[in-house]
Amino acid sequence: MSSGRISKYISTESNVQPSWQTAVYLRLSREDGDKLESDSIANQRKIINNYLEKNHDLAVYDYYIDDGYSGTSFERPNLQRLLEDIKARKVNCLIVKDLSRFGRNYHETGRYLEVVFPILRLRFISVNDAIDSYKNPNSIRNSTVSFKNVMNDEYSRDISNKVRSSFNAKRKRGEYIGSFPLYGYMKDPNDRHKLIIDEEAAENVRYIYKLFLDGFSLYNISFKLKELGIIPPFEYKKRKGMKVKTSFYFDDEKSCWPYQTLRRILQSEMYIGNMVQATCQHISYKVRKLVKNPKDKYIIKEGTHEPIIDKETFYKVQERFKRDGWQPKGSAAGIYDVETGSIYVGYIKCADCGRAMQRSGYIKGKNNFYYFVCGAYLQWKQCTRHALRINKLNKTVLSVIQKQVELAIDMDEFINTHKEDESNFAANHLQREIRSCEAEKANIVKLQNDLYLDLKNDIISQDQYFHFRNMYSEKLSAIETRLQSLETELNKISVESTETETVLGTFKKYRNITKLTRDVIVELIDCIWVHENNEVNIQFKFQDVFEKITELIEESKRRSGIAETAADRKQAVNS
């Protein structure tokens, strides 16, 4: 042992022992699996304390404990505190139960053992591995240490894969495996993998959906909730005793609902009863940073818990999100305005270039001069202006909607008047054919049953028996295939009838419409096309359903001798 090595830790008097200010490091995480008991914090402490009792030159400076932290990452709070104390020369010895307690990352562990600790003149002791860099320097320089570090790293990788596979299996079964439930839900006390409604928070979720459909922007929803004293999910979960973390936190005086939080609430399928998981994942078992998964990697299980939002409301909100590239802040209420044309955002386009139309204009006195202009013209001087005054647009759109509503009412009245005849015409035909097939099927089954008796009574030969049996089987198979086809057609008539009632009902509820709103635009219109000559074409939703209804009415009129055509009705709407 050289004098240079001793002088770092031993005084010049030969009878004075080295003073080893020792840091005891203990770590445990879920990755330790079935070794949980043997690697428990208490067991690590016991093993190290027994070692310290036999080595009186080691004086404990402090215990550094990371309970629940993976060994693959070195961003552990007490490990970082330990490293700071080492750099500050507060400790000059580090003791662990075994190498895996210090770390399971092969590259990082090797860097500390082979480079960092020698530079800092730190004595490193691993009790179970018989490593002591001071008493036996070769114990840390041999290939066995490197091999153990590799095995510890490989163990973490293997456990990580097993844990991920286990979690995915639970996700596919619809079991909730998150640490904290989605706002509006809580974990079932009887089954932590099941969600039940937290009615206090759920009421706020329903209110957020209502505000959004009423035309409030995310900006105004946030401040509306603050005015009412409704605290954000982060603060709510903290008050419920959950140890949550978030990057969207403000102090109480400025606390508002973050837009990201509102957007997640308004777009999460979890609120319609579908379990949506695996939306994020760690980059690797060594890098704990989360990255967002593409939607095709999400694991979704439908109908796993009670919904807070009905599907009709949810999908109406999603449709609005698609259209609302921009949401007006407007006044304190934050609602869409018919006078300024903001109700048309996302729905009005140039008929020639297909670009969205943009609002422009000004207010002079009590008069407004708002109008829409082709976005391509405004930004790049491409296309032409296609300028259209908003007050003129409002009159046109209202008039066309009123005519479309009248058409829907007329169609509904015609269908109801001829409902029995029309619905039964096709249905009765199918039902007659079904009854005929069923009678034929029953007759063949009877012939099959009698066939064996004929063979037994020597009425037919064995060859004839097999011939007729095969023939009846083929006929029976063909009839069953035909019956299945007829029943499918019959069910289709019922579905189409329900669809017709739903679509016509959507328009009929606006029978007394006198004023345009954002809800009217969202519910009835698919797109508004503006031409250079100020001509406006409105493309309504459910256009294919209207065409089917028109065809059915035309067919009925041909049979009943009514002369009015579908073209006449369409002309009435477009004129």
mmCIF file of N, CA and C in Angstrom, residues 95-147:
data_model
loop_
_atom_site.group_PDB
_atom_site.id
_atom_site.type_symbol
_atom_site.label_atom_id
_atom_site.label_comp_id
_atom_site.label_asym_id
_atom_site.label_seq_id
_atom_site.Cartn_x
_atom_site.Cartn_y
_atom_site.Cartn_z
ATOM 1 N N ILE A 95 -21.659 2.352 1.077
ATOM 2 C CA ILE A 95 -21.898 0.930 1.265
ATOM 3 C C ILE A 95 -23.316 0.571 0.822
ATOM 4 N N VAL A 96 -23.396 -0.525 0.072
ATOM 5 C CA VAL A 96 -24.705 -1.020 -0.384
ATOM 6 C C VAL A 96 -24.769 -2.523 -0.120
ATOM 7 N N LYS A 97 -25.987 -3.071 -0.150
ATOM 8 C CA LYS A 97 -26.142 -4.519 0.072
ATOM 9 C C LYS A 97 -25.526 -5.298 -1.091
ATOM 10 N N ASP A 98 -25.886 -4.884 -2.344
ATOM 11 C CA ASP A 98 -25.288 -5.498 -3.529
ATOM 12 C C ASP A 98 -25.316 -4.486 -4.665
ATOM 13 N N LEU A 99 -24.648 -4.820 -5.759
ATOM 14 C CA LEU A 99 -24.512 -3.879 -6.866
ATOM 15 C C LEU A 99 -25.857 -3.444 -7.441
ATOM 16 N N SER A 100 -26.838 -4.355 -7.452
ATOM 17 C CA SER A 100 -28.134 -4.015 -8.042
ATOM 18 C C SER A 100 -28.853 -2.933 -7.253
ATOM 19 N N ARG A 101 -28.523 -2.798 -5.936
ATOM 20 C CA ARG A 101 -29.162 -1.746 -5.142
ATOM 21 C C ARG A 101 -28.683 -0.366 -5.591
ATOM 22 N N PHE A 102 -27.419 -0.289 -5.998
ATOM 23 C CA PHE A 102 -26.890 0.995 -6.459
ATOM 24 C C PHE A 102 -27.460 1.350 -7.823
ATOM 25 N N GLY A 103 -27.518 0.359 -8.724
ATOM 26 C CA GLY A 103 -28.085 0.639 -10.035
ATOM 27 C C GLY A 103 -28.144 -0.591 -10.909
ATOM 28 N N ARG A 104 -29.133 -0.582 -11.842
ATOM 29 C CA ARG A 104 -29.278 -1.685 -12.789
ATOM 30 C C ARG A 104 -28.987 -1.236 -14.224
ATOM 31 N N ASN A 105 -28.476 -0.036 -14.378
ATOM 32 C CA ASN A 105 -28.112 0.459 -15.694
ATOM 33 C C ASN A 105 -26.622 0.183 -15.895
ATOM 34 N N TYR A 106 -26.310 -0.744 -16.809
ATOM 35 C CA TYR A 106 -24.932 -1.213 -16.981
ATOM 36 C C TYR A 106 -23.962 -0.062 -17.236
ATOM 37 N N HIS A 107 -24.317 0.839 -18.150
ATOM 38 C CA HIS A 107 -23.399 1.917 -18.530
ATOM 39 C C HIS A 107 -23.208 2.912 -17.390
ATOM 40 N N GLU A 108 -24.289 3.340 -16.746
ATOM 41 C CA GLU A 108 -24.183 4.334 -15.672
ATOM 42 C C GLU A 108 -23.480 3.757 -14.450
ATOM 43 N N THR A 109 -23.843 2.525 -14.073
ATOM 44 C CA THR A 109 -23.204 1.905 -12.905
ATOM 45 C C THR A 109 -21.706 1.749 -13.137
ATOM 46 N N GLY A 110 -21.345 1.273 -14.334
ATOM 47 C CA GLY A 110 -19.923 1.119 -14.662
ATOM 48 C C GLY A 110 -19.181 2.443 -14.637
ATOM 49 N N ARG A 111 -19.845 3.510 -15.129
ATOM 50 C CA ARG A 111 -19.182 4.830 -15.159
ATOM 51 C C ARG A 111 -18.866 5.317 -13.742
ATOM 52 N N TYR A 112 -19.802 5.122 -12.827
ATOM 53 C CA TYR A 112 -19.555 5.563 -11.444
ATOM 54 C C TYR A 112 -18.468 4.720 -10.777
ATOM 55 N N LEU A 113 -18.529 3.395 -10.940
ATOM 56 C CA LEU A 113 -17.570 2.516 -10.267
ATOM 57 C C LEU A 113 -16.161 2.647 -10.830
ATOM 58 N N GLU A 114 -16.053 2.846 -12.150
ATOM 59 C CA GLU A 114 -14.744 2.827 -12.796
ATOM 60 C C GLU A 114 -14.133 4.211 -12.998
ATOM 61 N N VAL A 115 -14.970 5.266 -13.004
ATOM 62 C CA VAL A 115 -14.446 6.606 -13.297
ATOM 63 C C VAL A 115 -14.727 7.594 -12.172
ATOM 64 N N VAL A 116 -16.001 7.812 -11.876
ATOM 65 C CA VAL A 116 -16.390 8.878 -10.947
ATOM 66 C C VAL A 116 -15.867 8.628 -9.541
ATOM 67 N N PHE A 117 -16.154 7.453 -8.980
ATOM 68 C CA PHE A 117 -15.752 7.179 -7.590
ATOM 69 C C PHE A 117 -14.243 7.173 -7.399
ATOM 70 N N PRO A 118 -13.443 6.575 -8.311
ATOM 71 C CA PRO A 118 -11.986 6.650 -8.154
ATOM 72 C C PRO A 118 -11.465 8.091 -8.180
ATOM 73 N N ILE A 119 -12.059 8.933 -9.054
ATOM 74 C CA ILE A 119 -11.614 10.328 -9.116
ATOM 75 C C ILE A 119 -11.903 11.041 -7.801
ATOM 76 N N LEU A 120 -13.059 10.735 -7.196
ATOM 77 C CA LEU A 120 -13.447 11.371 -5.935
ATOM 78 C C LEU A 120 -12.834 10.676 -4.712
ATOM 79 N N ARG A 121 -12.005 9.662 -4.972
ATOM 80 C CA ARG A 121 -11.358 8.887 -3.902
ATOM 81 C C ARG A 121 -12.391 8.330 -2.928
ATOM 82 N N LEU A 122 -13.475 7.790 -3.470
ATOM 83 C CA LEU A 122 -14.554 7.244 -2.651
ATOM 84 C C LEU A 122 -14.361 5.747 -2.489
ATOM 85 N N ARG A 123 -14.447 5.283 -1.256
ATOM 86 C CA ARG A 123 -14.392 3.847 -0.987
ATOM 87 C C ARG A 123 -15.783 3.265 -1.243
ATOM 88 N N PHE A 124 -15.839 2.211 -2.041
ATOM 89 C CA PHE A 124 -17.126 1.597 -2.380
ATOM 90 C C PHE A 124 -17.160 0.173 -1.853
ATOM 91 N N ILE A 125 -18.225 -0.143 -1.104
ATOM 92 C CA ILE A 125 -18.378 -1.474 -0.516
ATOM 93 C C ILE A 125 -19.719 -2.051 -0.925
ATOM 94 N N SER A 126 -19.683 -3.255 -1.488
ATOM 95 C CA SER A 126 -20.906 -4.014 -1.777
ATOM 96 C C SER A 126 -20.813 -5.299 -0.966
ATOM 97 N N VAL A 127 -21.637 -5.407 0.066
ATOM 98 C CA VAL A 127 -21.488 -6.480 1.053
ATOM 99 C C VAL A 127 -21.632 -7.856 0.424
ATOM 100 N N ASN A 128 -22.734 -8.132 -0.238
ATOM 101 C CA ASN A 128 -22.997 -9.472 -0.768
ATOM 102 C C ASN A 128 -22.092 -9.851 -1.932
ATOM 103 N N ASP A 129 -21.515 -8.849 -2.603
ATOM 104 C CA ASP A 129 -20.624 -9.121 -3.739
ATOM 105 C C ASP A 129 -19.160 -9.198 -3.320
ATOM 106 N N ALA A 130 -18.886 -9.016 -1.977
ATOM 107 C CA ALA A 130 -17.510 -9.051 -1.450
ATOM 108 C C ALA A 130 -16.612 -8.042 -2.155
ATOM 109 N N ILE A 131 -17.152 -6.846 -2.386
ATOM 110 C CA ILE A 131 -16.389 -5.782 -3.038
ATOM 111 C C ILE A 131 -16.028 -4.724 -1.998
ATOM 112 N N ASP A 132 -14.739 -4.363 -1.974
ATOM 113 C CA ASP A 132 -14.275 -3.260 -1.129
ATOM 114 C C ASP A 132 -13.118 -2.599 -1.877
ATOM 115 N N SER A 133 -13.376 -1.438 -2.454
ATOM 116 C CA SER A 133 -12.373 -0.804 -3.323
ATOM 117 C C SER A 133 -11.143 -0.324 -2.558
ATOM 118 N N TYR A 134 -11.231 -0.250 -1.214
ATOM 119 C CA TYR A 134 -10.068 0.197 -0.427
ATOM 120 C C TYR A 134 -9.231 -0.991 0.036
ATOM 121 N N LYS A 135 -9.877 -1.963 0.675
ATOM 122 C CA LYS A 135 -9.145 -3.110 1.196
ATOM 123 C C LYS A 135 -8.707 -4.064 0.081
ATOM 124 N N ASN A 136 -9.543 -4.154 -0.968
ATOM 125 C CA ASN A 136 -9.215 -5.081 -2.062
ATOM 126 C C ASN A 136 -9.550 -4.406 -3.398
ATOM 127 N N PRO A 137 -8.670 -3.522 -3.879
ATOM 128 C CA PRO A 137 -8.940 -2.788 -5.125
ATOM 129 C C PRO A 137 -9.281 -3.697 -6.300
ATOM 130 N N ASN A 138 -8.661 -4.903 -6.336
ATOM 131 C CA ASN A 138 -8.936 -5.809 -7.455
ATOM 132 C C ASN A 138 -10.374 -6.327 -7.452
ATOM 133 N N SER A 139 -11.039 -6.255 -6.316
ATOM 134 C CA SER A 139 -12.410 -6.774 -6.236
ATOM 135 C C SER A 139 -13.377 -5.966 -7.094
ATOM 136 N N ILE A 140 -13.012 -4.734 -7.397
ATOM 137 C CA ILE A 140 -13.898 -3.892 -8.213
ATOM 138 C C ILE A 140 -13.396 -3.737 -9.634
ATOM 139 N N ARG A 141 -12.165 -4.260 -9.896
ATOM 140 C CA ARG A 141 -11.578 -4.085 -11.226
ATOM 141 C C ARG A 141 -11.683 -5.337 -12.086
ATOM 142 N N ASN A 142 -12.237 -6.400 -11.566
ATOM 143 C CA ASN A 142 -12.262 -7.639 -12.348
ATOM 144 C C ASN A 142 -13.507 -7.740 -13.221
ATOM 145 N N SER A 143 -13.468 -8.728 -14.113
ATOM 146 C CA SER A 143 -14.561 -8.888 -15.085
ATOM 147 C C SER A 143 -15.861 -9.350 -14.430
ATOM 148 N N THR A 144 -15.760 -9.913 -13.230
ATOM 149 C CA THR A 144 -16.975 -10.385 -12.546
ATOM 150 C C THR A 144 -17.926 -9.237 -12.263
ATOM 151 N N VAL A 145 -17.371 -8.087 -11.874
ATOM 152 C CA VAL A 145 -18.212 -6.916 -11.583
ATOM 153 C C VAL A 145 -18.944 -6.468 -12.842
ATOM 154 N N SER A 146 -18.205 -6.405 -13.944
ATOM 155 C CA SER A 146 -18.835 -6.012 -15.210
ATOM 156 C C SER A 146 -19.935 -6.996 -15.584
ATOM 157 N N PHE A 147 -19.651 -8.284 -15.395
ATOM 158 C CA PHE A 147 -20.643 -9.310 -15.734
ATOM 159 C C PHE A 147 -21.897 -9.154 -14.873
#
